[in-house]
Amino acid sequence: MSRLDATSLLLSPSPTPPHKPTTPRRLICVVSSTLAALGASLSLLLLVVHSAPAPNYGSLFLSLASNDTAALHLRALTLHPHVAGTRANSLTAAYVCDAFSSLSIPAHITPYSVLLSYPVERSLSLAVPGRATTTSFALSQETYPNDPYASATAEVMPTFYAYAASGSVSAEAVYANYGREEDFAYLASRGVDVAGKVAVARYGRIHCEDIVHNARVAGAAAAVVYTDPLQYGGAPGEAWFPDSRWLPPTGVQVGSLFRGVGDPTTPMWASSEGCERVSVEEAMDTDDMPGIPALPVSARDAAEIHAALGGDAAPADWQGREGSPVYRLGPGPAILNLTYTGNDTMATIENVFAVIEGAEEPDRYVILGNHRDAWTFGASDPNSGTAAMIELAQRLSVLQKQGWRPRRTIIFCSWDAEEYGLTGSTEWVEENREMLSSRAVAYLNVDVSVVGPVQDPDNSSQTVYDSWVKSNISPLIGRLGHGGSDFSAFVQHVGIPSTSMGPGYPIYHSLYDDFVWMEKFGDPGFSRHAAAASIWGMMALRLADEEILPFNYMSYPVELEAYTKVVENEVRGTAISCSPLHNAIRTLKTAATKVNGERKELQRQLSSNQLKKDSMKIRSLNDRLMQAERAFTNREGLFKQEWFKHLVYGPSEQNDWESASYPGVENAIASARKENTTESWKFVQHEIHRVARAITQASVVLAGSLT
């Protein structure tokens, strides 16, 4: 399929029912013709992104930046909404595959059959005793005058939550702030009964799957989650999109309520052809599913609900922005009548891969990934990243024509069904776990590449690194502990060093995440897309081309000491000792210092031609640098979160989008506080020892000698 053919298919209307499995296991694409500040995270290692790799090719790569290329691809990818499992998203897979193939980069599509979820029926109405009329909410997001995508909005799925339980509830409403555990605990302390009620909560601190889970645990019969203007509407009186970047009052943030990762019918293993599966009913009956009906609603609809709530006034930090009416706790007298019917069904998703084979070390993989599926048009999330990835690949294809071949293999990945639960990336990593464990150098993820100003495209006198430092953003990139994007399977399940770029923005997961918003507010001129591709590509070039991997473990002990202090504060007053952690961290510091000195010596020998580039000494050092992260994993996984194997970096059990300091230890402490038994606190000590053993193992790997 030519690129023109793929584009023309994207222009045609596409149905929303799931795309059923009809494709062969592996499809080869044949071409018939032809950063607000940039947010970034690093799982473990400091990559000095401001210094170039091989000077000639690195400089050439940067000189090839094209704003027009990124804009062209973003426009084509966002002509229609493309939810995972639909024909529209299958067409985006063909487009991306063709784009790689047209650059003479071999590409293919790998499909998986997975459990996805779509809306069938939804309704929400508000009744108040004594009122003669009932308010029925439209549950729709309004278009705006002269919206160029107005006709395509008819293809957008109705606002919904994937995997929400089907059912009807009529009950009093209770306001639960951000829907955190502590918010429901506060309601209980005030004598506000949530049992059997409809919990009304706002986005802002945790994601929707955790909000609804907490509501169910508190006894709520259903949940309604809205986008509060305090977080998403700008300052009082400020305009909204299309006149500014802020979310319109009818904007709704949709999402998935699945708290797990990957295909729900293949927990802990890959969704391969002919594989073992649990039934759809069994998958929907686990604790990772919401278990109650739930709906996302707009700020406008939520304002009517708030106006009808009675009871005591909520605390000051539960209130809305200045000028908003007083938020009250309830329960009632507002009664919400909520109905949701979903279609939880098996559908086909499609990952796209393109491979530039390495010349000297083809069995070492530098992997770049971005997901492609979107809840609506996906101009920011995720296709700003997709456009940047294709633009990056185009530059590398020019380098190839100039004689460049990477030392190590570069793999481009366009993931599907990320929005449902990191599904496409998780299934692929689970299916290729052993190969990746032995061969993957690093994984470089971009979810959202651009949603606002990135300083260097606007100030050519300084680098992105310089702007980070001057704007007080640490040049030591933060750690990847949360579970919010496709890096999760790589670093948290296998232990592959990973990075991720992806800041937040006000129109997230709404109808308004379209090309117009990006062109007017996210990246006018598309220079920031080019800058994101430059940063992403330069990291890839360094990892793929440098003889010695540019990993620096010296900052790791500093990080771990900081995490240990957090744990010490949490267990103060108990018999728990963090000495095992301190001892293990000292050992790691010694090993990191040793390997850092060894690397410098080998670099000196390389530069003076005392050592050949293919020396086994270099290979041995690189293997240790690459494998050390794996040592932080444990096959048993985290306490209460067994799929997550990394004992240092992982998501909080209470908030999937928040990193925990030693997540297994954090989970054990949370349980001990609730149970407050000798055994529960003894288990906290056990978890501390487990982490200490993992840190010690990483030290052994770095040192490269048996004990």
mmCIF file with all atom_site columns, C-alpha atoms in Angstrom, residues 7-132:
data_model
loop_
_atom_site.group_PDB
_atom_site.id
_atom_site.type_symbol
_atom_site.label_atom_id
_atom_site.label_alt_id
_atom_site.label_comp_id
_atom_site.label_asym_id
_atom_site.label_entity_id
_atom_site.label_seq_id
_atom_site.pdbx_PDB_ins_code
_atom_site.Cartn_x
_atom_site.Cartn_y
_atom_site.Cartn_z
_atom_site.occupancy
_atom_site.B_iso_or_equiv
_atom_site.pdbx_formal_charge
_atom_site.auth_seq_id
_atom_site.auth_comp_id
_atom_site.auth_asym_id
_atom_site.auth_atom_id
_atom_site.pdbx_PDB_model_num
ATOM 1   C CA . THR A 1 7   ? -3.889  8.537   3.488  1.00 0.00 ? 7   THR A CA 1
ATOM 2   C CA . SER A 1 8   ? -6.892  8.265   1.218  1.00 0.00 ? 8   SER A CA 1
ATOM 3   C CA . LEU A 1 9   ? -8.214  5.383   3.308  1.00 0.00 ? 9   LEU A CA 1
ATOM 4   C CA . LEU A 1 10  ? -7.871  7.502   6.432  1.00 0.00 ? 10  LEU A CA 1
ATOM 5   C CA . LEU A 1 11  ? -10.072 10.105  4.770  1.00 0.00 ? 11  LEU A CA 1
ATOM 6   C CA . SER A 1 12  ? -12.962 7.663   4.377  1.00 0.00 ? 12  SER A CA 1
ATOM 7   C CA . PRO A 1 13  ? -15.502 7.146   7.179  1.00 0.00 ? 13  PRO A CA 1
ATOM 8   C CA . SER A 1 14  ? -14.710 4.219   9.444  1.00 0.00 ? 14  SER A CA 1
ATOM 9   C CA . PRO A 1 15  ? -17.014 2.145   11.631 1.00 0.00 ? 15  PRO A CA 1
ATOM 10  C CA . THR A 1 16  ? -16.435 1.829   15.353 1.00 0.00 ? 16  THR A CA 1
ATOM 11  C CA . PRO A 1 17  ? -17.124 -1.888  15.937 1.00 0.00 ? 17  PRO A CA 1
ATOM 12  C CA . PRO A 1 18  ? -14.060 -3.929  16.867 1.00 0.00 ? 18  PRO A CA 1
ATOM 13  C CA . HIS A 1 19  ? -11.788 -5.175  14.122 1.00 0.00 ? 19  HIS A CA 1
ATOM 14  C CA . LYS A 1 20  ? -12.062 -8.957  14.410 1.00 0.00 ? 20  LYS A CA 1
ATOM 15  C CA . PRO A 1 21  ? -9.047  -11.267 14.045 1.00 0.00 ? 21  PRO A CA 1
ATOM 16  C CA . THR A 1 22  ? -8.716  -12.028 10.328 1.00 0.00 ? 22  THR A CA 1
ATOM 17  C CA . THR A 1 23  ? -5.085  -11.179 9.686  1.00 0.00 ? 23  THR A CA 1
ATOM 18  C CA . PRO A 1 24  ? -2.139  -13.585 9.664  1.00 0.00 ? 24  PRO A CA 1
ATOM 19  C CA . ARG A 1 25  ? 0.227   -13.530 12.620 1.00 0.00 ? 25  ARG A CA 1
ATOM 20  C CA . ARG A 1 26  ? 2.826   -11.360 10.904 1.00 0.00 ? 26  ARG A CA 1
ATOM 21  C CA . LEU A 1 27  ? 2.112   -8.960  8.041  1.00 0.00 ? 27  LEU A CA 1
ATOM 22  C CA . ILE A 1 28  ? 4.981   -7.672  5.910  1.00 0.00 ? 28  ILE A CA 1
ATOM 23  C CA . CYS A 1 29  ? 4.345   -4.210  4.455  1.00 0.00 ? 29  CYS A CA 1
ATOM 24  C CA . VAL A 1 30  ? 5.104   -3.919  0.733  1.00 0.00 ? 30  VAL A CA 1
ATOM 25  C CA . VAL A 1 31  ? 5.372   -0.420  -0.701 1.00 0.00 ? 31  VAL A CA 1
ATOM 26  C CA . SER A 1 32  ? 4.000   -0.179  -4.214 1.00 0.00 ? 32  SER A CA 1
ATOM 27  C CA . SER A 1 33  ? 5.427   3.298   -4.816 1.00 0.00 ? 33  SER A CA 1
ATOM 28  C CA . THR A 1 34  ? 7.396   5.065   -2.775 1.00 0.00 ? 34  THR A CA 1
ATOM 29  C CA . LEU A 1 35  ? 7.726   20.330  24.814 1.00 0.00 ? 35  LEU A CA 1
ATOM 30  C CA . ALA A 1 36  ? 5.133   23.463  28.818 1.00 0.00 ? 36  ALA A CA 1
ATOM 31  C CA . ALA A 1 37  ? 8.703   22.249  29.292 1.00 0.00 ? 37  ALA A CA 1
ATOM 32  C CA . LEU A 1 38  ? 9.576   18.880  27.851 1.00 0.00 ? 38  LEU A CA 1
ATOM 33  C CA . GLY A 1 39  ? 8.977   16.220  30.525 1.00 0.00 ? 39  GLY A CA 1
ATOM 34  C CA . ALA A 1 40  ? 11.312  13.249  30.527 1.00 0.00 ? 40  ALA A CA 1
ATOM 35  C CA . SER A 1 41  ? 12.051  10.294  32.782 1.00 0.00 ? 41  SER A CA 1
ATOM 36  C CA . LEU A 1 42  ? 14.845  7.771   33.004 1.00 0.00 ? 42  LEU A CA 1
ATOM 37  C CA . SER A 1 43  ? 14.398  4.400   34.717 1.00 0.00 ? 43  SER A CA 1
ATOM 38  C CA . LEU A 1 44  ? 17.889  4.203   36.031 1.00 0.00 ? 44  LEU A CA 1
ATOM 39  C CA . LEU A 1 45  ? 20.686  5.799   34.123 1.00 0.00 ? 45  LEU A CA 1
ATOM 40  C CA . LEU A 1 46  ? 21.906  9.293   33.318 1.00 0.00 ? 46  LEU A CA 1
ATOM 41  C CA . LEU A 1 47  ? 22.235  9.777   29.571 1.00 0.00 ? 47  LEU A CA 1
ATOM 42  C CA . VAL A 1 48  ? 24.126  13.004  28.909 1.00 0.00 ? 48  VAL A CA 1
ATOM 43  C CA . VAL A 1 49  ? 21.821  14.054  26.097 1.00 0.00 ? 49  VAL A CA 1
ATOM 44  C CA . HIS A 1 50  ? 23.550  17.336  25.328 1.00 0.00 ? 50  HIS A CA 1
ATOM 45  C CA . SER A 1 51  ? 26.745  15.764  23.937 1.00 0.00 ? 51  SER A CA 1
ATOM 46  C CA . ALA A 1 52  ? 26.733  14.369  20.418 1.00 0.00 ? 52  ALA A CA 1
ATOM 47  C CA . PRO A 1 53  ? 27.661  10.853  19.225 1.00 0.00 ? 53  PRO A CA 1
ATOM 48  C CA . ALA A 1 54  ? 29.874  10.377  16.192 1.00 0.00 ? 54  ALA A CA 1
ATOM 49  C CA . PRO A 1 55  ? 30.289  14.058  15.224 1.00 0.00 ? 55  PRO A CA 1
ATOM 50  C CA . ASN A 1 56  ? 29.671  13.780  11.482 1.00 0.00 ? 56  ASN A CA 1
ATOM 51  C CA . TYR A 1 57  ? 26.477  11.723  11.594 1.00 0.00 ? 57  TYR A CA 1
ATOM 52  C CA . GLY A 1 58  ? 25.224  13.393  14.759 1.00 0.00 ? 58  GLY A CA 1
ATOM 53  C CA . SER A 1 59  ? 25.564  16.838  13.233 1.00 0.00 ? 59  SER A CA 1
ATOM 54  C CA . LEU A 1 60  ? 23.984  15.651  10.009 1.00 0.00 ? 60  LEU A CA 1
ATOM 55  C CA . PHE A 1 61  ? 21.078  14.140  11.947 1.00 0.00 ? 61  PHE A CA 1
ATOM 56  C CA . LEU A 1 62  ? 20.389  17.444  13.702 1.00 0.00 ? 62  LEU A CA 1
ATOM 57  C CA . SER A 1 63  ? 20.679  19.426  10.477 1.00 0.00 ? 63  SER A CA 1
ATOM 58  C CA . LEU A 1 64  ? 17.932  17.346  8.845  1.00 0.00 ? 64  LEU A CA 1
ATOM 59  C CA . ALA A 1 65  ? 15.168  18.443  11.224 1.00 0.00 ? 65  ALA A CA 1
ATOM 60  C CA . SER A 1 66  ? 11.933  19.079  9.325  1.00 0.00 ? 66  SER A CA 1
ATOM 61  C CA . ASN A 1 67  ? 8.938   20.873  10.804 1.00 0.00 ? 67  ASN A CA 1
ATOM 62  C CA . ASP A 1 68  ? 6.936   20.161  7.653  1.00 0.00 ? 68  ASP A CA 1
ATOM 63  C CA . THR A 1 69  ? 7.483   16.395  7.832  1.00 0.00 ? 69  THR A CA 1
ATOM 64  C CA . ALA A 1 70  ? 6.118   16.159  11.361 1.00 0.00 ? 70  ALA A CA 1
ATOM 65  C CA . ALA A 1 71  ? 3.122   18.349  10.469 1.00 0.00 ? 71  ALA A CA 1
ATOM 66  C CA . LEU A 1 72  ? 2.352   16.265  7.374  1.00 0.00 ? 72  LEU A CA 1
ATOM 67  C CA . HIS A 1 73  ? 2.287   12.995  9.295  1.00 0.00 ? 73  HIS A CA 1
ATOM 68  C CA . LEU A 1 74  ? 0.376   14.420  12.253 1.00 0.00 ? 74  LEU A CA 1
ATOM 69  C CA . ARG A 1 75  ? -2.353  15.786  9.989  1.00 0.00 ? 75  ARG A CA 1
ATOM 70  C CA . ALA A 1 76  ? -2.728  12.430  8.196  1.00 0.00 ? 76  ALA A CA 1
ATOM 71  C CA . LEU A 1 77  ? -2.864  10.469  11.452 1.00 0.00 ? 77  LEU A CA 1
ATOM 72  C CA . THR A 1 78  ? -5.474  12.704  13.069 1.00 0.00 ? 78  THR A CA 1
ATOM 73  C CA . LEU A 1 79  ? -8.052  13.071  10.294 1.00 0.00 ? 79  LEU A CA 1
ATOM 74  C CA . HIS A 1 80  ? -10.317 10.620  12.119 1.00 0.00 ? 80  HIS A CA 1
ATOM 75  C CA . PRO A 1 81  ? -10.703 9.301   15.662 1.00 0.00 ? 81  PRO A CA 1
ATOM 76  C CA . HIS A 1 82  ? -8.948  5.941   15.957 1.00 0.00 ? 82  HIS A CA 1
ATOM 77  C CA . VAL A 1 83  ? -9.752  3.888   19.019 1.00 0.00 ? 83  VAL A CA 1
ATOM 78  C CA . ALA A 1 84  ? -7.923  0.567   19.379 1.00 0.00 ? 84  ALA A CA 1
ATOM 79  C CA . GLY A 1 85  ? -9.599  -2.372  17.679 1.00 0.00 ? 85  GLY A CA 1
ATOM 80  C CA . THR A 1 86  ? -11.469 -0.290  15.078 1.00 0.00 ? 86  THR A CA 1
ATOM 81  C CA . ARG A 1 87  ? -10.956 -0.165  11.327 1.00 0.00 ? 87  ARG A CA 1
ATOM 82  C CA . ALA A 1 88  ? -9.850  3.464   11.617 1.00 0.00 ? 88  ALA A CA 1
ATOM 83  C CA . ASN A 1 89  ? -6.959  2.452   13.850 1.00 0.00 ? 89  ASN A CA 1
ATOM 84  C CA . SER A 1 90  ? -6.049  -0.435  11.560 1.00 0.00 ? 90  SER A CA 1
ATOM 85  C CA . LEU A 1 91  ? -5.669  2.162   8.802  1.00 0.00 ? 91  LEU A CA 1
ATOM 86  C CA . THR A 1 92  ? -3.267  4.178   10.955 1.00 0.00 ? 92  THR A CA 1
ATOM 87  C CA . ALA A 1 93  ? -1.209  1.006   11.401 1.00 0.00 ? 93  ALA A CA 1
ATOM 88  C CA . ALA A 1 94  ? -1.026  0.634   7.611  1.00 0.00 ? 94  ALA A CA 1
ATOM 89  C CA . TYR A 1 95  ? -0.056  4.293   7.298  1.00 0.00 ? 95  TYR A CA 1
ATOM 90  C CA . VAL A 1 96  ? 2.781   4.048   9.808  1.00 0.00 ? 96  VAL A CA 1
ATOM 91  C CA . CYS A 1 97  ? 4.020   0.757   8.346  1.00 0.00 ? 97  CYS A CA 1
ATOM 92  C CA . ASP A 1 98  ? 4.031   2.267   4.867  1.00 0.00 ? 98  ASP A CA 1
ATOM 93  C CA . ALA A 1 99  ? 5.831   5.387   6.099  1.00 0.00 ? 99  ALA A CA 1
ATOM 94  C CA . PHE A 1 100 ? 8.706   3.269   7.443  1.00 0.00 ? 100 PHE A CA 1
ATOM 95  C CA . SER A 1 101 ? 8.806   1.055   4.360  1.00 0.00 ? 101 SER A CA 1
ATOM 96  C CA . SER A 1 102 ? 8.930   4.058   2.026  1.00 0.00 ? 102 SER A CA 1
ATOM 97  C CA . LEU A 1 103 ? 12.136  5.067   3.821  1.00 0.00 ? 103 LEU A CA 1
ATOM 98  C CA . SER A 1 104 ? 13.667  1.667   2.955  1.00 0.00 ? 104 SER A CA 1
ATOM 99  C CA . ILE A 1 105 ? 13.401  0.587   6.599  1.00 0.00 ? 105 ILE A CA 1
ATOM 100 C CA . PRO A 1 106 ? 11.956  -2.959  6.658  1.00 0.00 ? 106 PRO A CA 1
ATOM 101 C CA . ALA A 1 107 ? 8.616   -2.879  8.500  1.00 0.00 ? 107 ALA A CA 1
ATOM 102 C CA . HIS A 1 108 ? 5.921   -5.322  9.513  1.00 0.00 ? 108 HIS A CA 1
ATOM 103 C CA . ILE A 1 109 ? 2.722   -5.562  11.556 1.00 0.00 ? 109 ILE A CA 1
ATOM 104 C CA . THR A 1 110 ? 2.202   -8.028  14.404 1.00 0.00 ? 110 THR A CA 1
ATOM 105 C CA . PRO A 1 111 ? -1.443  -8.474  15.467 1.00 0.00 ? 111 PRO A CA 1
ATOM 106 C CA . TYR A 1 112 ? -2.807  -9.721  18.787 1.00 0.00 ? 112 TYR A CA 1
ATOM 107 C CA . SER A 1 113 ? -6.299  -10.756 19.807 1.00 0.00 ? 113 SER A CA 1
ATOM 108 C CA . VAL A 1 114 ? -7.164  -9.060  23.111 1.00 0.00 ? 114 VAL A CA 1
ATOM 109 C CA . LEU A 1 115 ? -10.134 -8.086  25.268 1.00 0.00 ? 115 LEU A CA 1
ATOM 110 C CA . LEU A 1 116 ? -11.262 -4.519  24.583 1.00 0.00 ? 116 LEU A CA 1
ATOM 111 C CA . SER A 1 117 ? -14.345 -2.610  25.718 1.00 0.00 ? 117 SER A CA 1
ATOM 112 C CA . TYR A 1 118 ? -16.793 -0.294  23.930 1.00 0.00 ? 118 TYR A CA 1
ATOM 113 C CA . PRO A 1 119 ? -19.965 1.598   24.960 1.00 0.00 ? 119 PRO A CA 1
ATOM 114 C CA . VAL A 1 120 ? -23.433 0.412   23.941 1.00 0.00 ? 120 VAL A CA 1
ATOM 115 C CA . GLU A 1 121 ? -25.767 2.525   26.084 1.00 0.00 ? 121 GLU A CA 1
ATOM 116 C CA . ARG A 1 122 ? -25.239 5.360   28.585 1.00 0.00 ? 122 ARG A CA 1
ATOM 117 C CA . SER A 1 123 ? -27.497 7.748   30.423 1.00 0.00 ? 123 SER A CA 1
ATOM 118 C CA . LEU A 1 124 ? -27.275 10.042  33.415 1.00 0.00 ? 124 LEU A CA 1
ATOM 119 C CA . SER A 1 125 ? -29.995 12.167  34.972 1.00 0.00 ? 125 SER A CA 1
ATOM 120 C CA . LEU A 1 126 ? -30.326 14.311  38.083 1.00 0.00 ? 126 LEU A CA 1
ATOM 121 C CA . ALA A 1 127 ? -33.424 14.397  40.278 1.00 0.00 ? 127 ALA A CA 1
ATOM 122 C CA . VAL A 1 128 ? -33.976 16.464  43.405 1.00 0.00 ? 128 VAL A CA 1
ATOM 123 C CA . PRO A 1 129 ? -36.903 15.839  45.793 1.00 0.00 ? 129 PRO A CA 1
ATOM 124 C CA . GLY A 1 130 ? -39.387 18.686  45.446 1.00 0.00 ? 130 GLY A CA 1
ATOM 125 C CA . ARG A 1 131 ? -38.323 19.590  41.926 1.00 0.00 ? 131 ARG A CA 1
ATOM 126 C CA . ALA A 1 132 ? -40.911 18.991  39.259 1.00 0.00 ? 132 ALA A CA 1
#
